[in-house]
GROMACS .gro file of C-alpha atoms in nm:
model
  337
    1MET     CA    1   0.000   0.000   0.000
    2ARG     CA    2   0.283   0.234   0.079
    3GLY     CA    3   0.423   0.181  -0.272
    4ARG     CA    4   0.095   0.268  -0.448
    5ARG     CA    5   0.046   0.621  -0.309
    6PRO     CA    6   0.355   0.771  -0.469
    7ARG     CA    7   0.257   0.611  -0.803
    8ALA     CA    8  -0.093   0.757  -0.771
    9ARG     CA    9   0.056   1.097  -0.699
   10GLU     CA   10   0.296   1.056  -0.990
   11THR     CA   11   0.007   0.960  -1.219
   12THR     CA   12  -0.197   1.258  -1.102
   13MET     CA   13   0.097   1.493  -1.149
   14THR     CA   14   0.163   1.345  -1.493
   15TYR     CA   15  -0.198   1.408  -1.597
   16ARG     CA   16  -0.179   1.761  -1.462
   17THR     CA   17   0.152   1.825  -1.637
   18CYS     CA   18   0.011   1.698  -1.966
   19ALA     CA   19  -0.302   1.906  -1.924
   20VAL     CA   20  -0.098   2.219  -1.855
   21SER     CA   21   0.128   2.145  -2.153
   22VAL     CA   22  -0.171   2.103  -2.383
   23LEU     CA   23  -0.327   2.425  -2.260
   24LEU     CA   24   0.001   2.611  -2.303
   25ALA     CA   25   0.040   2.472  -2.653
   26LEU     CA   26  -0.312   2.576  -2.742
   27GLY     CA   27  -0.248   2.918  -2.593
   28VAL     CA   28   0.068   2.965  -2.799
   29ALA     CA   29  -0.109   2.852  -3.113
   30ALA     CA   30  -0.401   3.083  -3.054
   31SER     CA   31  -0.199   3.384  -2.940
   32PRO     CA   32  -0.174   3.555  -3.283
   33LEU     CA   33  -0.551   3.526  -3.323
   34ALA     CA   34  -0.603   3.651  -2.970
   35ALA     CA   35  -0.366   3.940  -3.026
   36ARG     CA   36  -0.544   4.022  -3.350
   37ALA     CA   37  -0.883   4.020  -3.177
   38GLN     CA   38  -0.760   4.232  -2.885
   39TYR     CA   39  -0.567   4.490  -3.089
   40PRO     CA   40  -0.616   4.772  -3.040
   41ASP     CA   41  -0.742   4.790  -2.683
   42HIS     CA   42  -0.643   5.154  -2.627
   43PRO     CA   43  -0.583   5.463  -2.844
   44ILE     CA   44  -0.321   5.457  -3.120
   45ARG     CA   45  -0.084   5.752  -3.150
   46ILE     CA   46  -0.018   5.874  -3.504
   47VAL     CA   47   0.294   6.091  -3.523
   48LEU     CA   48   0.274   6.338  -3.812
   49PRO     CA   49   0.616   6.499  -3.863
   50TYR     CA   50   0.477   6.810  -4.033
   51ALA     CA   51   0.259   7.102  -3.931
   52PRO     CA   52  -0.121   7.082  -3.940
   53GLY     CA   53  -0.257   7.131  -4.290
   54ALA     CA   54   0.005   6.925  -4.471
   55ALA     CA   55  -0.134   6.704  -4.747
   56GLY     CA   56  -0.104   6.391  -4.536
   57ASP     CA   57  -0.283   6.562  -4.249
   58VAL     CA   58  -0.572   6.662  -4.478
   59ALA     CA   59  -0.605   6.309  -4.617
   60MET     CA   60  -0.581   6.155  -4.270
   61ARG     CA   61  -0.855   6.378  -4.129
   62GLN     CA   62  -1.089   6.269  -4.407
   63ILE     CA   63  -1.068   5.902  -4.309
   64GLN     CA   64  -0.988   5.924  -3.937
   65PRO     CA   65  -1.349   5.869  -3.816
   66LEU     CA   66  -1.384   5.568  -4.046
   67LEU     CA   67  -1.060   5.414  -3.921
   68GLU     CA   68  -1.158   5.473  -3.559
   69LYS     CA   69  -1.498   5.313  -3.608
   70ARG     CA   70  -1.347   4.995  -3.751
   71LEU     CA   71  -1.058   4.977  -3.506
   72GLY     CA   72  -1.278   5.056  -3.208
   73GLN     CA   73  -1.026   5.302  -3.064
   74PRO     CA   74  -0.936   5.669  -3.110
   75LEU     CA   75  -0.641   5.774  -3.326
   76ILE     CA   76  -0.448   6.056  -3.160
   77VAL     CA   77  -0.262   6.270  -3.415
   78ASP     CA   78   0.057   6.409  -3.262
   79TYR     CA   79   0.240   6.677  -3.464
   80LYS     CA   80   0.618   6.649  -3.424
   81THR     CA   81   0.771   6.893  -3.670
   82GLY     CA   82   1.127   6.986  -3.754
   83ALA     CA   83   1.428   6.886  -3.963
   84GLY     CA   84   1.226   6.799  -4.271
   85GLY     CA   85   1.015   6.552  -4.076
   86ASN     CA   86   1.315   6.369  -3.930
   87ILE     CA   87   1.236   6.450  -3.567
   88GLY     CA   88   0.896   6.283  -3.572
   89ALA     CA   89   1.012   5.987  -3.779
   90LEU     CA   90   1.309   5.928  -3.547
   91GLU     CA   91   1.081   5.933  -3.243
   92VAL     CA   92   0.869   5.656  -3.392
   93ALA     CA   93   1.174   5.455  -3.498
   94ARG     CA   94   1.279   5.453  -3.131
   95ALA     CA   95   0.931   5.391  -2.990
   96LYS     CA   96   0.810   5.069  -2.831
   97PRO     CA   97   0.717   4.828  -3.114
   98ASP     CA   98   0.371   4.741  -2.988
   99GLY     CA   99   0.149   4.879  -3.265
  100TYR     CA  100   0.035   5.179  -3.062
  101THR     CA  101   0.275   5.433  -3.214
  102LEU     CA  102   0.281   5.489  -3.591
  103VAL     CA  103   0.424   5.759  -3.813
  104LEU     CA  104   0.234   5.909  -4.104
  105GLY     CA  105   0.513   6.022  -4.332
  106ALA     CA  106   0.582   6.121  -4.690
  107THR     CA  107   0.828   6.014  -4.958
  108ASN     CA  108   1.098   6.229  -4.799
  109ASN     CA  109   1.070   6.060  -4.459
  110PHE     CA  110   1.090   5.703  -4.582
  111VAL     CA  111   1.308   5.734  -4.893
  112ILE     CA  112   1.470   6.070  -4.976
  113ASN     CA  113   1.594   6.217  -4.647
  114GLN     CA  114   1.841   5.937  -4.585
  115PHE     CA  115   2.038   6.072  -4.882
  116LEU     CA  116   1.980   6.442  -4.812
  117TYR     CA  117   2.086   6.472  -4.450
  118ARG     CA  118   2.435   6.425  -4.313
  119LYS     CA  119   2.299   6.261  -3.997
  120LEU     CA  120   1.949   6.120  -4.019
  121GLY     CA  121   1.967   5.926  -3.692
  122PHE     CA  122   1.789   5.616  -3.822
  123ASP     CA  123   1.764   5.388  -4.124
  124PRO     CA  124   1.410   5.371  -4.265
  125LEU     CA  125   1.456   5.020  -4.402
  126THR     CA  126   1.597   4.869  -4.083
  127ASP     CA  127   1.432   5.081  -3.812
  128LEU     CA  128   1.077   5.113  -3.948
  129GLU     CA  129   0.811   4.864  -4.057
  130PRO     CA  130   0.601   4.974  -4.359
  131VAL     CA  131   0.229   4.941  -4.286
  132GLY     CA  132   0.049   5.085  -4.586
  133LYS     CA  133   0.019   5.375  -4.827
  134LEU     CA  134  -0.243   5.636  -4.746
  135ALA     CA  135  -0.242   5.828  -5.073
  136ASP     CA  136  -0.051   5.928  -5.382
  137VAL     CA  137  -0.038   6.299  -5.461
  138PRO     CA  138   0.012   6.337  -5.837
  139ALA     CA  139   0.243   6.625  -5.929
  140PHE     CA  140   0.125   6.893  -6.170
  141VAL     CA  141   0.366   7.117  -6.359
  142TYR     CA  142   0.222   7.467  -6.320
  143VAL     CA  143   0.348   7.774  -6.503
  144SER     CA  144   0.276   8.141  -6.459
  145ALA     CA  145   0.010   8.298  -6.679
  146GLU     CA  146   0.280   8.541  -6.793
  147VAL     CA  147   0.472   8.260  -6.961
  148PRO     CA  148   0.383   8.254  -7.334
  149ALA     CA  149   0.330   7.878  -7.349
  150THR     CA  150   0.016   7.669  -7.335
  151ASP     CA  151   0.179   7.327  -7.357
  152TYR     CA  152   0.500   7.159  -7.249
  153ALA     CA  153   0.673   7.170  -7.589
  154ARG     CA  154   0.634   7.548  -7.612
  155PHE     CA  155   0.737   7.594  -7.251
  156ALA     CA  156   1.053   7.388  -7.300
  157GLN     CA  157   1.137   7.595  -7.607
  158TYR     CA  158   1.074   7.919  -7.416
  159ALA     CA  159   1.279   7.800  -7.118
  160ARG     CA  160   1.576   7.708  -7.339
  161ALA     CA  161   1.556   8.043  -7.515
  162HIS     CA  162   1.571   8.215  -7.175
  163ALA     CA  163   1.825   7.982  -7.015
  164GLY     CA  164   1.948   8.109  -6.680
  165LYS     CA  165   1.679   8.378  -6.658
  166LEU     CA  166   1.378   8.186  -6.524
  167ASN     CA  167   1.293   8.071  -6.171
  168TYR     CA  168   1.109   7.777  -6.025
  169GLY     CA  169   0.983   7.740  -5.671
  170SER     CA  170   0.928   7.466  -5.416
  171PRO     CA  171   0.798   7.430  -5.059
  172GLY     CA  172   1.152   7.365  -4.934
  173MET     CA  173   1.501   7.238  -5.008
  174GLY     CA  174   1.519   6.869  -5.086
  175THR     CA  175   1.143   6.821  -5.126
  176THR     CA  176   1.003   6.622  -5.416
  177PRO     CA  177   0.889   6.943  -5.594
  178HIS     CA  178   1.240   7.087  -5.557
  179LEU     CA  179   1.418   6.780  -5.690
  180SER     CA  180   1.161   6.725  -5.965
  181GLY     CA  181   1.191   7.090  -6.071
  182TYR     CA  182   1.568   7.058  -6.079
  183ARG     CA  183   1.551   6.751  -6.300
  184LEU     CA  184   1.300   6.909  -6.538
  185SER     CA  185   1.507   7.226  -6.567
  186GLN     CA  186   1.812   7.015  -6.649
  187ALA     CA  187   1.619   6.809  -6.904
  188MET     CA  188   1.501   7.127  -7.079
  189GLY     CA  189   1.848   7.282  -7.073
  190ALA     CA  190   1.693   7.582  -6.899
  191GLY     CA  191   1.929   7.638  -6.605
  192MET     CA  192   1.641   7.769  -6.395
  193THR     CA  193   1.711   7.917  -6.051
  194HIS     CA  194   1.549   7.742  -5.756
  195ILE     CA  195   1.373   7.949  -5.489
  196ALA     CA  196   1.268   7.762  -5.175
  197TYR     CA  197   0.964   7.889  -4.987
  198ARG     CA  198   0.834   7.798  -4.644
  199GLY     CA  199   0.549   7.583  -4.770
  200SER     CA  200   0.332   7.560  -5.078
  201SER     CA  201   0.114   7.866  -5.021
  202PRO     CA  202   0.386   8.134  -5.054
  203GLY     CA  203   0.529   7.947  -5.352
  204VAL     CA  204   0.198   7.955  -5.534
  205GLN     CA  205   0.158   8.325  -5.453
  206ALA     CA  206   0.499   8.383  -5.609
  207LEU     CA  207   0.382   8.196  -5.919
  208LEU     CA  208   0.072   8.415  -5.941
  209ALA     CA  209   0.295   8.723  -5.920
  210ASN     CA  210   0.533   8.580  -6.184
  211GLU     CA  211   0.824   8.596  -5.939
  212ILE     CA  212   0.873   8.234  -6.038
  213GLN     CA  213   0.771   8.087  -6.371
  214MET     CA  214   0.724   7.723  -6.273
  215TYR     CA  215   0.599   7.538  -5.968
  216ILE     CA  216   0.548   7.164  -5.928
  217GLY     CA  217   0.285   7.055  -5.679
  218GLY     CA  218  -0.044   6.883  -5.610
  219TYR     CA  219  -0.388   6.951  -5.748
  220SER     CA  220  -0.521   7.140  -5.447
  221ILE     CA  221  -0.250   7.406  -5.425
  222ALA     CA  222  -0.318   7.585  -5.755
  223ALA     CA  223  -0.607   7.426  -5.946
  224ALA     CA  224  -0.849   7.685  -5.807
  225TYR     CA  225  -0.662   7.957  -5.998
  226MET     CA  226  -0.689   7.786  -6.334
  227PRO     CA  227  -1.047   7.884  -6.427
  228GLN     CA  228  -0.947   8.251  -6.398
  229GLY     CA  229  -0.644   8.188  -6.619
  230ARG     CA  230  -0.401   8.290  -6.345
  231VAL     CA  231  -0.193   7.972  -6.378
  232ARG     CA  232  -0.167   7.691  -6.631
  233ALA     CA  233  -0.111   7.321  -6.572
  234LEU     CA  234   0.100   7.176  -6.852
  235ALA     CA  235   0.104   6.812  -6.740
  236VAL     CA  236   0.051   6.574  -6.451
  237ALA     CA  237   0.316   6.319  -6.355
  238ALA     CA  238   0.090   6.016  -6.328
  239PRO     CA  239   0.008   5.701  -6.527
  240GLU     CA  240  -0.331   5.845  -6.622
  241ARG     CA  241  -0.503   6.182  -6.627
  242PHE     CA  242  -0.636   6.312  -6.298
  243ALA     CA  243  -1.016   6.312  -6.292
  244GLY     CA  244  -1.028   6.655  -6.129
  245LEU     CA  245  -0.845   6.810  -6.428
  246PRO     CA  246  -0.927   6.578  -6.718
  247ASP     CA  247  -0.800   6.822  -6.982
  248VAL     CA  248  -0.446   6.820  -6.844
  249PRO     CA  249  -0.235   6.555  -7.021
  250THR     CA  250  -0.007   6.311  -6.845
  251ALA     CA  251   0.364   6.382  -6.869
  252ALA     CA  252   0.400   6.106  -7.128
  253GLN     CA  253   0.114   6.246  -7.336
  254ALA     CA  254   0.266   6.594  -7.319
  255GLY     CA  255   0.604   6.467  -7.438
  256MET     CA  256   0.768   6.553  -7.106
  257PRO     CA  257   1.071   6.352  -6.993
  258ASP     CA  258   1.005   6.108  -6.709
  259VAL     CA  259   1.179   6.323  -6.449
  260VAL     CA  260   0.892   6.463  -6.240
  261GLN     CA  261   0.775   6.256  -5.944
  262GLY     CA  262   0.467   6.299  -5.731
  263ASN     CA  263   0.461   6.264  -5.355
  264TRP     CA  264   0.298   5.993  -5.145
  265TRP     CA  265   0.202   5.945  -4.782
  266GLY     CA  266   0.186   5.631  -4.576
  267PHE     CA  267   0.203   5.471  -4.234
  268ALA     CA  268   0.497   5.295  -4.071
  269ALA     CA  269   0.557   5.135  -3.732
  270PRO     CA  270   0.874   5.074  -3.531
  271LYS     CA  271   1.067   4.770  -3.651
  272GLY     CA  272   0.971   4.466  -3.447
  273THR     CA  273   0.602   4.553  -3.424
  274PRO     CA  274   0.404   4.225  -3.416
  275PRO     CA  275   0.314   4.135  -3.775
  276GLU     CA  276  -0.047   4.056  -3.684
  277ARG     CA  277  -0.088   4.412  -3.555
  278VAL     CA  278   0.067   4.558  -3.868
  279ALA     CA  279  -0.168   4.339  -4.072
  280ARG     CA  280  -0.470   4.448  -3.869
  281PHE     CA  281  -0.410   4.820  -3.921
  282ALA     CA  282  -0.325   4.765  -4.288
  283GLU     CA  283  -0.644   4.564  -4.341
  284VAL     CA  284  -0.863   4.837  -4.191
  285LEU     CA  285  -0.681   5.105  -4.391
  286HIS     CA  286  -0.736   4.908  -4.711
  287GLU     CA  287  -1.108   4.868  -4.637
  288VAL     CA  288  -1.156   5.238  -4.571
  289LEU     CA  289  -0.963   5.354  -4.877
  290ALA     CA  290  -1.180   5.132  -5.098
  291LEU     CA  291  -1.502   5.309  -4.991
  292PRO     CA  292  -1.666   5.514  -5.271
  293GLU     CA  293  -1.717   5.814  -5.044
  294VAL     CA  294  -1.349   5.815  -4.955
  295ARG     CA  295  -1.246   5.799  -5.320
  296GLN     CA  296  -1.474   6.094  -5.394
  297ALA     CA  297  -1.336   6.298  -5.105
  298PHE     CA  298  -0.979   6.218  -5.204
  299LEU     CA  299  -1.047   6.321  -5.563
  300ALA     CA  300  -1.163   6.663  -5.443
  301GLY     CA  301  -0.839   6.702  -5.249
  302GLY     CA  302  -0.608   6.585  -5.526
  303PHE     CA  303  -0.534   6.246  -5.372
  304VAL     CA  304  -0.535   5.896  -5.517
  305PRO     CA  305  -0.614   5.636  -5.247
  306GLY     CA  306  -0.327   5.400  -5.171
  307GLN     CA  307  -0.407   5.031  -5.194
  308ASP     CA  308  -0.069   4.877  -5.110
  309THR     CA  309  -0.019   4.579  -4.882
  310PRO     CA  310   0.260   4.616  -4.624
  311ALA     CA  311   0.486   4.405  -4.848
  312ALA     CA  312   0.411   4.613  -5.158
  313PHE     CA  313   0.465   4.936  -4.964
  314ALA     CA  314   0.800   4.807  -4.838
  315ALA     CA  315   0.899   4.715  -5.194
  316SER     CA  316   0.827   5.069  -5.311
  317TRP     CA  317   1.067   5.204  -5.048
  318ARG     CA  318   1.342   4.975  -5.170
  319ASN     CA  319   1.275   5.037  -5.539
  320GLU     CA  320   1.260   5.416  -5.514
  321ALA     CA  321   1.565   5.455  -5.291
  322PRO     CA  322   1.837   5.418  -5.560
  323GLN     CA  323   1.646   5.649  -5.795
  324TRP     CA  324   1.625   5.928  -5.540
  325GLN     CA  325   1.981   5.868  -5.426
  326ALA     CA  326   2.099   5.939  -5.781
  327VAL     CA  327   1.884   6.254  -5.805
  328VAL     CA  328   2.011   6.391  -5.473
  329ARG     CA  329   2.371   6.320  -5.569
  330GLU     CA  330   2.322   6.493  -5.904
  331SER     CA  331   2.160   6.798  -5.744
  332GLY     CA  332   2.437   6.834  -5.488
  333VAL     CA  333   2.192   6.914  -5.209
  334VAL     CA  334   2.316   6.829  -4.858
  335LEU     CA  335   2.124   6.930  -4.546
  336ASP     CA  336   2.185   6.936  -4.172
  337ASN     CA  337   1.919   6.863  -3.909
   0.00000   0.00000   0.00000
C-alpha cells in the first residue's frame, strides 16, 4: 500500500503536467488570433512629422473617423515637426514596437531624407516597418500665366531660349517638388534658378505674381486659380489623367521627360512591431480607402487612395531609394538637421 500512493501521486501529477502542456500549446497557437482580436485595446498615437494642414494631415482627417470606427479606438494625431520631418520619424523609430505608435510620413521621410541629411539618426529600411500607403499625390507642372506657353513643348522651347533667366519654386530644399523641378530644368536645358519657400502657399503666390515661372505641386495648391487663367497646368506626372483636371495631359502624353515625381504618404511602425498588428491596421486602412465616399473625397483634395499591402509598400521604399539617391547626388543638395 505504501508503494501505491507515490505512483498515484505521480500519475496525477503526470496528468496535470500533460493538461498544462496542452493548454500552453493551445495558448501559444491561438496567441496571434487573440492578439489580433484584442488589438487595439487603447488609443493609437499617429505621429505626423509636419505642421497641421500638410497634405497627409488633410487626407488623414478625411478618413480618421472611419478608421476609428473599424478599429474601435481613437487615433491621436501628434504633430512632431522639424528637420524635414526627421524629428517625428526618429521618435517613432525609437518607440516601443507594440502597434500603438505609428508615423504618417511622406516620400521624404521614408526614402529621400536618408540621402539628403548628413545625420538622419535612423535607417528607414531597418528601423521602421512599412504598414500601408495612405495616398498618392500626383504632381502637376504649373506655369505662370505670364509665360507665353500653353503646352510643355512650347514651354521647354521658351525655357531654353531664356536659359538662366527663369525661376522655379518649391515648398523647401530637398522636397520632391524641388528635386523634380531641378531635373526638369536640367532636361530642358533651362538652367532655372530654384527658390525655396516655407510651404506651398507662398510658392503659389509667387507663381501668381510671376516671381517664379514654374511650380510643381499637387492639385489642391493651384487648381483653383486655373479657371481665372491665373496659372496653367501643362502636365501631370501620373500614369493616367487626374479626374479633377481631365484636360491636363499626363507627362507622357505631353512629351515631357520622365523626371517629375509625385509625392505619397503612408504609415509605418517601429521595426519589431508584431506582424499581426501591422496586418490588422493595414487591413482596416485598405477597407476604408476602398469606400466610394473616400475615393470621392480624395479626388476633391487631389489624392489617389493608396491600396498597397505592407509588403508592396515596403517594396516601393526599396525600389525608389536608388532612384532618389541618384537625383540627390546629381543635385548636390546636402542638409543638416
